[in-house]
Short mmCIF file of C-alpha atoms in Angstrom, two decimals:
data_model
loop_
_atom_site.label_atom_id
_atom_site.label_comp_id
_atom_site.label_asym_id
_atom_site.label_seq_id
_atom_site.Cartn_x
_atom_site.Cartn_y
_atom_site.Cartn_z
CA MET A 113 65.89 128.12 34.16
CA GLU A 114 64.11 127.30 30.89
CA SER A 115 61.00 129.27 29.80
CA LYS A 116 58.39 128.41 27.26
CA TYR A 117 59.17 131.73 25.54
CA ASP A 118 62.82 131.00 24.90
CA PHE A 119 62.01 130.24 21.24
CA LEU A 120 61.04 133.86 20.46
CA PRO A 121 64.60 135.16 19.91
CA TYR A 122 65.23 132.30 17.44
CA ALA A 123 61.83 133.06 15.73
CA SER A 124 62.78 136.72 15.39
CA ALA A 125 66.15 135.89 13.83
CA ILE A 126 64.49 133.52 11.29
CA THR A 127 61.90 136.15 10.45
CA LEU A 128 64.60 138.80 9.91
CA LEU A 129 66.39 136.40 7.52
CA LEU A 130 63.21 135.79 5.56
CA ILE A 131 62.54 139.53 5.23
CA PHE A 132 66.02 140.12 3.81
CA VAL A 133 65.51 137.28 1.22
CA PHE A 134 62.06 138.22 0.04
CA LEU A 135 62.08 142.05 0.36
CA GLN A 136 65.55 143.03 -0.81
CA ASP A 137 64.45 143.65 -4.52
CA ARG A 138 61.27 145.60 -3.72
CA ASP A 139 61.31 149.39 -4.13
CA GLY A 140 60.17 151.57 -1.18
CA ILE A 141 60.68 148.90 1.39
CA SER A 142 63.79 148.76 3.55
CA PRO A 143 64.45 145.20 4.64
CA LEU A 144 66.70 146.41 7.45
CA GLU A 145 64.04 148.61 8.98
CA MET A 146 61.37 146.01 8.55
CA GLY A 147 63.60 143.42 10.15
CA LEU A 148 64.44 145.65 13.12
CA PHE A 149 60.78 146.41 13.63
CA THR A 150 59.92 142.75 13.61
CA VAL A 151 62.70 141.82 16.09
CA ILE A 152 61.65 144.56 18.46
CA LEU A 153 58.05 143.44 18.18
CA PHE A 154 59.04 139.85 19.04
CA ILE A 155 61.10 141.11 22.00
CA LEU A 156 58.14 143.20 23.31
CA VAL A 157 55.73 140.33 22.89
CA ARG A 158 58.15 137.97 24.75
CA GLN A 159 58.60 140.45 27.62
CA LEU A 160 54.87 140.97 27.94
CA LEU A 161 54.17 137.28 28.04
CA MET A 162 56.97 136.70 30.57
CA THR A 163 55.72 139.55 32.75
CA ALA A 164 52.21 138.01 32.67
CA ASP A 165 53.62 134.60 33.64
CA ASN A 166 55.76 136.17 36.37
CA GLY A 167 52.64 137.75 37.78
CA LYS A 168 50.90 134.48 37.83
CA LEU A 169 53.95 132.92 39.52
CA LEU A 170 54.02 135.62 42.13
CA VAL A 171 50.34 135.00 42.88
CA ARG A 172 50.99 131.24 43.27
CA LEU A 173 54.08 131.94 45.48
CA ARG A 174 51.96 134.24 47.67
CA ASP A 175 49.29 131.63 47.94
CA LYS A 176 51.87 128.93 48.76
CA ASN A 177 53.39 131.22 51.36
CA GLU A 178 50.02 131.80 52.89
CA GLU A 179 49.29 128.05 52.96
CA LEU A 180 52.76 127.40 54.45
CA GLY A 181 52.20 130.06 57.08
CA LYS A 182 48.78 128.50 57.98
CA SER A 183 50.38 125.06 58.03
CA GLU A 184 53.15 126.28 60.28
CA GLU A 185 50.60 127.97 62.55
CA ARG A 186 48.59 124.81 62.75
CA TYR A 187 51.70 122.84 63.48
CA ARG A 188 52.67 125.33 66.22
CA GLU A 189 49.19 125.02 67.69
CA LEU A 190 49.43 121.28 67.77
CA VAL A 191 52.88 121.45 69.34
CA GLU A 192 51.63 123.96 71.94
CA ILE A 193 48.68 121.77 73.01
CA SER A 194 50.77 118.59 73.03
CA PRO A 195 50.98 116.94 76.47
CA SER A 196 54.55 115.97 75.72
CA ALA A 197 57.40 118.43 76.19
CA VAL A 198 58.68 119.54 72.82
CA THR A 199 62.09 121.29 72.75
CA VAL A 200 64.13 122.61 69.77
CA ILE A 201 67.87 122.65 70.30
CA GLN A 202 70.27 124.53 68.04
CA GLU A 203 74.00 124.59 68.71
CA GLY A 204 73.45 123.06 72.10
CA ASN A 205 70.98 125.75 73.22
CA MET A 206 67.21 125.54 73.65
CA VAL A 207 65.60 127.96 71.20
CA TYR A 208 61.98 126.79 71.57
CA VAL A 209 60.04 125.02 74.27
CA ASN A 210 56.32 124.41 74.19
CA LYS A 211 53.93 124.89 77.19
CA ALA A 212 54.29 121.32 78.38
CA GLY A 213 58.07 121.70 78.26
CA LEU A 214 57.97 124.95 80.23
CA LYS A 215 55.97 123.13 82.88
CA LEU A 216 58.29 120.19 82.84
CA PHE A 217 61.41 122.32 83.30
CA GLY A 218 59.76 124.58 85.89
CA ALA A 219 59.83 127.74 83.70
CA ALA A 220 57.19 130.41 83.83
CA SER A 221 57.79 131.58 80.23
CA LEU A 222 59.98 130.94 77.26
CA ASP A 223 62.12 133.95 78.22
CA ASP A 224 63.16 132.01 81.36
CA ILE A 225 64.76 129.20 79.35
CA ALA A 226 65.30 130.50 75.78
CA ASN A 227 68.87 130.11 74.59
CA MET A 228 69.86 128.27 77.74
CA PRO A 229 72.38 125.54 77.16
CA LEU A 230 70.70 122.16 77.31
CA LEU A 231 73.36 120.69 79.62
CA GLU A 232 72.46 123.27 82.29
CA ILE A 233 69.23 121.42 83.04
CA ILE A 234 70.52 117.86 82.41
CA HIS A 235 72.02 116.13 85.45
CA LYS A 236 75.77 115.79 84.93
CA ASP A 237 75.55 112.04 85.29
CA HIS A 238 73.80 111.98 81.93
CA TRP A 239 75.88 114.46 79.96
CA ASP A 240 77.86 111.88 78.11
CA GLN A 241 74.62 110.05 77.24
CA ILE A 242 73.03 113.19 75.93
CA LEU A 243 76.02 114.10 73.72
CA LEU A 244 76.19 110.60 72.33
CA ARG A 245 72.41 110.55 71.53
CA SER A 246 72.65 113.95 69.83
CA GLN A 247 75.59 112.80 67.68
CA LEU A 248 73.75 109.65 66.62
CA ALA A 249 70.66 111.59 65.66
CA ARG A 250 72.76 113.98 63.45
CA GLU A 251 74.68 111.17 61.84
CA ASN A 252 71.76 108.85 61.14
CA GLY A 253 69.08 111.37 60.61
CA ASN A 254 66.66 109.08 62.43
CA ALA A 255 64.86 109.41 65.78
CA THR A 256 66.80 107.93 68.64
CA LYS A 257 65.14 105.37 70.99
CA PRO A 258 63.54 106.84 74.04
CA THR A 259 66.15 107.25 76.78
CA GLU A 260 65.77 108.09 80.44
CA TYR A 261 67.55 111.16 81.90
CA LYS A 262 67.57 113.03 85.18
CA VAL A 263 66.70 116.76 84.81
CA ASN A 264 67.40 119.60 87.24
CA ARG A 265 64.29 121.81 87.09
CA LEU A 266 64.64 125.65 87.42
CA ASP A 267 62.97 125.45 90.88
CA GLY A 268 65.74 123.06 92.07
CA ARG A 269 63.75 119.83 91.96
CA THR A 270 65.27 116.78 90.25
CA ILE A 271 62.92 114.70 87.98
CA TYR A 272 63.25 111.81 85.54
CA ILE A 273 62.24 112.26 81.92
CA GLU A 274 62.13 109.89 78.91
CA SER A 275 63.11 111.61 75.63
CA ALA A 276 63.52 110.80 71.96
CA VAL A 277 65.51 113.05 69.64
CA THR A 278 65.48 113.57 65.87
CA THR A 279 66.93 116.16 63.46
CA PHE A 280 65.05 118.72 61.28
CA ASN A 281 65.35 122.18 59.88
CA TYR A 282 64.21 125.07 62.07
CA ASN A 283 64.30 128.59 60.63
CA GLY A 284 66.60 127.45 57.92
CA LYS A 285 69.16 125.84 60.17
CA SER A 286 69.77 122.29 61.32
CA ALA A 287 68.30 121.54 64.77
CA LEU A 288 67.45 118.77 67.13
CA LEU A 289 63.85 118.09 68.14
CA SER A 290 63.36 116.53 71.47
CA VAL A 291 60.02 115.03 72.63
CA ALA A 292 59.98 114.16 76.37
CA GLN A 293 57.68 113.00 79.02
CA ASP A 294 57.95 113.17 82.83
CA ILE A 295 58.41 109.61 84.18
CA THR A 296 59.21 110.56 87.78
CA ALA A 297 56.07 108.97 89.18
CA ARG A 298 56.77 105.77 87.21
CA LYS A 299 60.38 105.72 88.51
CA LEU A 300 59.31 106.18 92.04
CA ALA A 301 56.73 103.40 91.70
CA ASP A 302 59.43 101.10 90.23
CA GLU A 303 61.76 101.96 93.14
CA LYS A 304 58.95 101.35 95.57
CA ILE A 305 58.26 97.89 94.00
CA GLN A 306 61.96 97.15 94.12
CA ARG A 307 62.12 98.15 97.80
CA LEU A 308 59.03 95.96 98.59
CA ALA A 309 60.67 93.10 96.76
CA TYR A 310 64.06 93.29 98.39
CA ASN A 311 63.44 95.20 101.65
CA ASP A 312 61.59 94.57 104.82
CA LEU A 313 58.73 97.02 105.29
CA LEU A 314 59.00 97.31 109.06
CA THR A 315 62.76 97.64 109.53
CA GLY A 316 63.82 98.83 106.12
CA LEU A 317 66.56 96.10 106.08
CA PRO A 318 67.24 93.96 103.04
CA ASN A 319 64.93 91.00 103.25
CA ARG A 320 65.18 87.16 102.67
CA ALA A 321 65.05 87.46 98.91
CA ARG A 322 67.94 89.89 98.90
CA LEU A 323 69.78 87.65 101.39
CA HIS A 324 69.52 84.78 98.92
CA ASP A 325 70.92 86.76 96.05
CA ARG A 326 73.72 88.41 97.97
CA LEU A 327 74.77 85.23 99.79
CA SER A 328 75.05 83.33 96.50
CA GLU A 329 77.06 86.12 94.93
CA GLN A 330 79.39 86.61 97.94
CA LEU A 331 80.02 82.88 98.40
CA ALA A 332 80.80 82.53 94.70
CA ALA A 333 83.20 85.43 94.89
CA ALA A 334 84.78 84.03 98.05
CA GLY A 335 85.31 80.74 96.30
CA HIS A 336 87.28 82.54 93.57
CA ASN A 337 89.48 84.92 95.62
CA GLY A 338 89.84 82.80 98.75
CA ALA A 339 87.95 85.29 101.00
CA ARG A 340 86.15 84.18 104.07
CA LEU A 341 82.55 85.01 105.03
CA GLY A 342 80.94 84.88 108.42
CA VAL A 343 77.21 84.07 108.28
CA LEU A 344 75.52 84.82 111.62
CA PHE A 345 71.89 83.96 112.28
CA ILE A 346 70.11 85.78 115.10
CA ASP A 347 67.01 84.16 116.45
CA LEU A 348 64.83 86.08 118.90
CA ASP A 349 63.24 83.13 120.82
CA ARG A 350 59.78 83.51 122.37
CA PHE A 351 59.02 86.54 120.32
CA LYS A 352 55.44 85.30 120.09
CA PHE A 353 55.28 85.73 123.92
CA ILE A 354 55.95 89.41 123.45
CA ASN A 355 53.32 89.77 120.73
CA ASP A 356 50.75 87.86 122.82
CA SER A 357 51.42 89.54 126.18
CA LEU A 358 52.25 93.12 125.09
CA GLY A 359 50.57 93.36 121.71
CA HIS A 360 51.71 93.42 118.05
CA ASN A 361 52.51 97.14 118.10
CA ILE A 362 55.05 96.48 120.93
CA GLY A 363 56.33 93.53 119.01
CA ASP A 364 56.89 95.62 115.95
CA LEU A 365 58.58 98.34 118.00
CA PHE A 366 60.85 95.70 119.53
CA LEU A 367 61.93 94.36 116.11
CA TRP A 368 62.55 97.85 114.87
CA GLN A 369 64.68 98.60 117.88
CA VAL A 370 66.67 95.41 117.47
CA SER A 371 67.38 96.28 113.81
CA GLU A 372 68.51 99.80 114.75
CA ARG A 373 70.74 98.54 117.56
CA LEU A 374 72.32 95.81 115.33
CA THR A 375 72.89 98.31 112.53
CA SER A 376 74.79 100.63 114.87
CA ILE A 377 76.91 97.73 116.10
CA LEU A 378 78.03 96.28 112.77
CA GLY A 379 80.94 97.56 110.82
CA LEU A 380 81.30 98.48 107.12
CA ASN A 381 82.20 94.89 106.11
CA SER A 382 79.00 93.51 107.59
CA VAL A 383 75.41 93.63 106.16
CA LEU A 384 72.30 92.97 108.29
CA TYR A 385 69.24 91.25 106.84
CA ARG A 386 65.87 90.54 108.22
CA HIS A 387 65.37 86.87 107.52
CA GLY A 388 61.71 86.94 108.48
CA GLY A 389 59.58 86.93 111.64
CA ASP A 390 61.96 87.02 114.64
CA GLU A 391 65.08 86.12 112.67
CA PHE A 392 67.92 88.28 111.43
CA CYS A 393 71.10 87.38 109.53
CA VAL A 394 74.50 89.03 109.26
CA ILE A 395 76.94 88.40 106.42
CA ALA A 396 80.43 89.68 107.29
CA GLU A 397 83.81 89.49 105.59
CA VAL A 398 86.09 87.92 108.22
CA GLU A 399 89.62 86.72 108.55
CA GLY A 400 88.59 83.61 110.36
CA ARG A 401 86.75 82.10 113.33
CA GLU A 402 88.02 84.57 115.95
CA GLU A 403 86.75 87.60 114.04
CA ALA A 404 83.42 85.96 113.62
CA ARG A 405 83.34 85.22 117.27
CA GLU A 406 84.15 88.93 118.01
CA ILE A 407 81.26 90.04 115.91
CA ALA A 408 78.96 87.59 117.71
CA GLU A 409 80.12 88.87 121.08
CA GLN A 410 79.50 92.51 120.03
CA ILE A 411 75.95 91.56 118.97
CA ILE A 412 75.41 89.70 122.34
CA GLU A 413 76.61 92.67 124.31
CA GLY A 414 74.63 95.14 122.25
CA LEU A 415 71.43 93.25 122.65
CA SER A 416 71.94 92.61 126.32
CA ALA A 417 71.03 96.22 127.28
CA PRO A 418 67.31 96.65 128.09
CA PHE A 419 64.81 97.63 125.38
CA LEU A 420 62.39 100.38 126.40
CA LEU A 421 59.02 99.50 124.87
CA ASN A 422 56.14 101.84 125.73
CA GLN A 423 57.58 102.52 129.19
CA ARG A 424 58.35 98.84 129.69
CA GLU A 425 61.91 97.46 129.92
CA LEU A 426 62.50 94.20 128.12
CA PHE A 427 65.70 92.23 128.71
CA TYR A 428 66.96 89.55 126.42
CA VAL A 429 69.60 86.84 127.24
CA SER A 430 71.48 84.95 124.58
CA GLN A 431 72.69 81.48 123.62
CA HIS A 432 75.44 81.22 121.01
CA ARG A 433 77.06 78.47 118.98
CA HIS A 434 78.90 78.49 115.69
CA GLN A 435 80.17 75.85 113.28
CA ARG A 436 81.97 75.51 110.02
CA VAL A 437 79.94 74.85 106.89
CA PRO A 438 81.50 72.01 104.99
CA GLY A 439 82.95 72.75 101.55
CA ARG A 440 84.94 71.38 98.75
CA ARG A 441 88.42 72.18 97.60
CA GLY A 442 88.74 74.69 94.89
CA GLY A 443 85.70 76.92 95.51
CA SER A 444 81.94 76.46 96.02
CA GLY A 445 80.94 73.61 98.17
CA ASN A 446 77.96 71.29 98.71
CA PRO A 447 74.65 72.81 99.47
CA GLY A 448 74.35 73.09 103.28
CA HIS A 449 71.67 74.34 105.55
CA VAL A 450 70.72 74.49 109.16
CA ARG A 451 67.54 72.60 109.82
CA ARG A 452 65.89 75.52 111.57
CA TYR A 453 66.64 77.70 108.50
CA ARG A 454 66.02 75.15 105.81
CA ASP A 455 65.05 77.76 103.20
CA VAL A 456 68.49 79.29 103.20
CA GLN A 457 70.79 77.20 100.97
CA CYS A 458 74.36 77.97 101.88
CA GLN A 459 76.57 77.05 98.92
CA ALA A 460 79.58 77.74 101.11
CA GLY A 461 83.29 77.56 100.32
CA ARG A 462 85.74 75.69 102.45
CA GLY A 463 86.25 77.37 105.78
CA GLN A 464 83.05 79.63 105.68
CA LEU A 465 81.66 80.14 109.19
CA LEU A 466 78.01 79.83 110.20
CA SER A 467 77.11 81.25 113.54
CA ILE A 468 73.73 80.99 115.35
CA LEU A 469 72.80 83.47 118.03
CA ARG A 470 69.59 82.65 120.00
CA PHE A 471 68.05 85.19 122.30
CA GLY A 472 65.16 84.80 124.64
CA PRO A 473 63.45 86.88 127.37
CA GLY A 474 65.28 86.80 130.70
CA ARG A 475 63.92 86.50 134.16
CA ARG A 476 63.91 90.20 134.84
CA GLN A 477 61.60 90.69 131.89
CA ARG A 478 59.20 88.03 133.03
CA LYS A 479 59.05 89.34 136.57
CA GLN A 480 58.39 92.89 135.37
CA THR A 481 55.74 91.67 133.00
CA GLU A 482 54.06 89.78 135.73
CA TYR A 483 54.35 92.73 138.05
CA ARG A 484 52.96 95.21 135.61
CA LYS A 485 49.99 92.94 134.82
#
């Protein structure tokens, strides 16, 4: 490191040379002694000046350290009052977590979570994602995009967080800085919206919108692999009669019981949908007409047992017919639809089966209704 006093040794050497030149012929004066005295004087002056400068440097360094300490303290205070969870990770372990982070992870103090491996609180489904994000942050030196993870809190609860990660130096070592927020409420709201969009509120079954999507997908797949689908519509005739005579609460209870009974009847290769109102639909993977007929007969038999509605027994009898939906060779066919279900466009492959089951109140139900009135 260069100093502004580095010239003094050279100046002393030049002075010594001049003394030898000009004082060598004078009596009573020793050029050697005079030269040594001058060199020592220069050295002492240089050391005094350097000591003074070093003192000033130490003062400035102390002031800088104090400023840095205050800056770090202000930064720590800002981090501690931050509503976002801030976590410092070194060598895969959490070495610092702010108050919001402790609350997020369900820890009472930093001692509960300090030096804990990060992967211990991350759901195992997201381990690969976490490791990849950490690697990208180290390689690029930039903050990663916010990413969603599932976290296992210390109290056993599972929550969703959104976190961005960047690299920085912490206590002289490379570290990862994670800033995260709890998005569990948002995720639950999104899931609820998804359920409302694709599931029936009363029965919990997939609704008409989901039926449209799945029917199109399955018919397209069937057109490619040559599989067959059975599409069965279940129509509860005179359902309005139940609502009007027994009340809407009883009508809702009846629909819920129908959905529960149908769900228990159908196998793993069949999916039940509530098409709307008093209509249900079943999409089943079948080998042919006979298997579709068997499913229809199981449904008829299952729904023939009485329904107990608020201490009233309700019997339903059925009418059943099925038909082939016309198709084209080589895959998906012309749009077809049953007039009564004109909002369901069946782009069916050749040989797909459409079955319509119609149920209506039987005599026993009407007699009991009249009797109980």
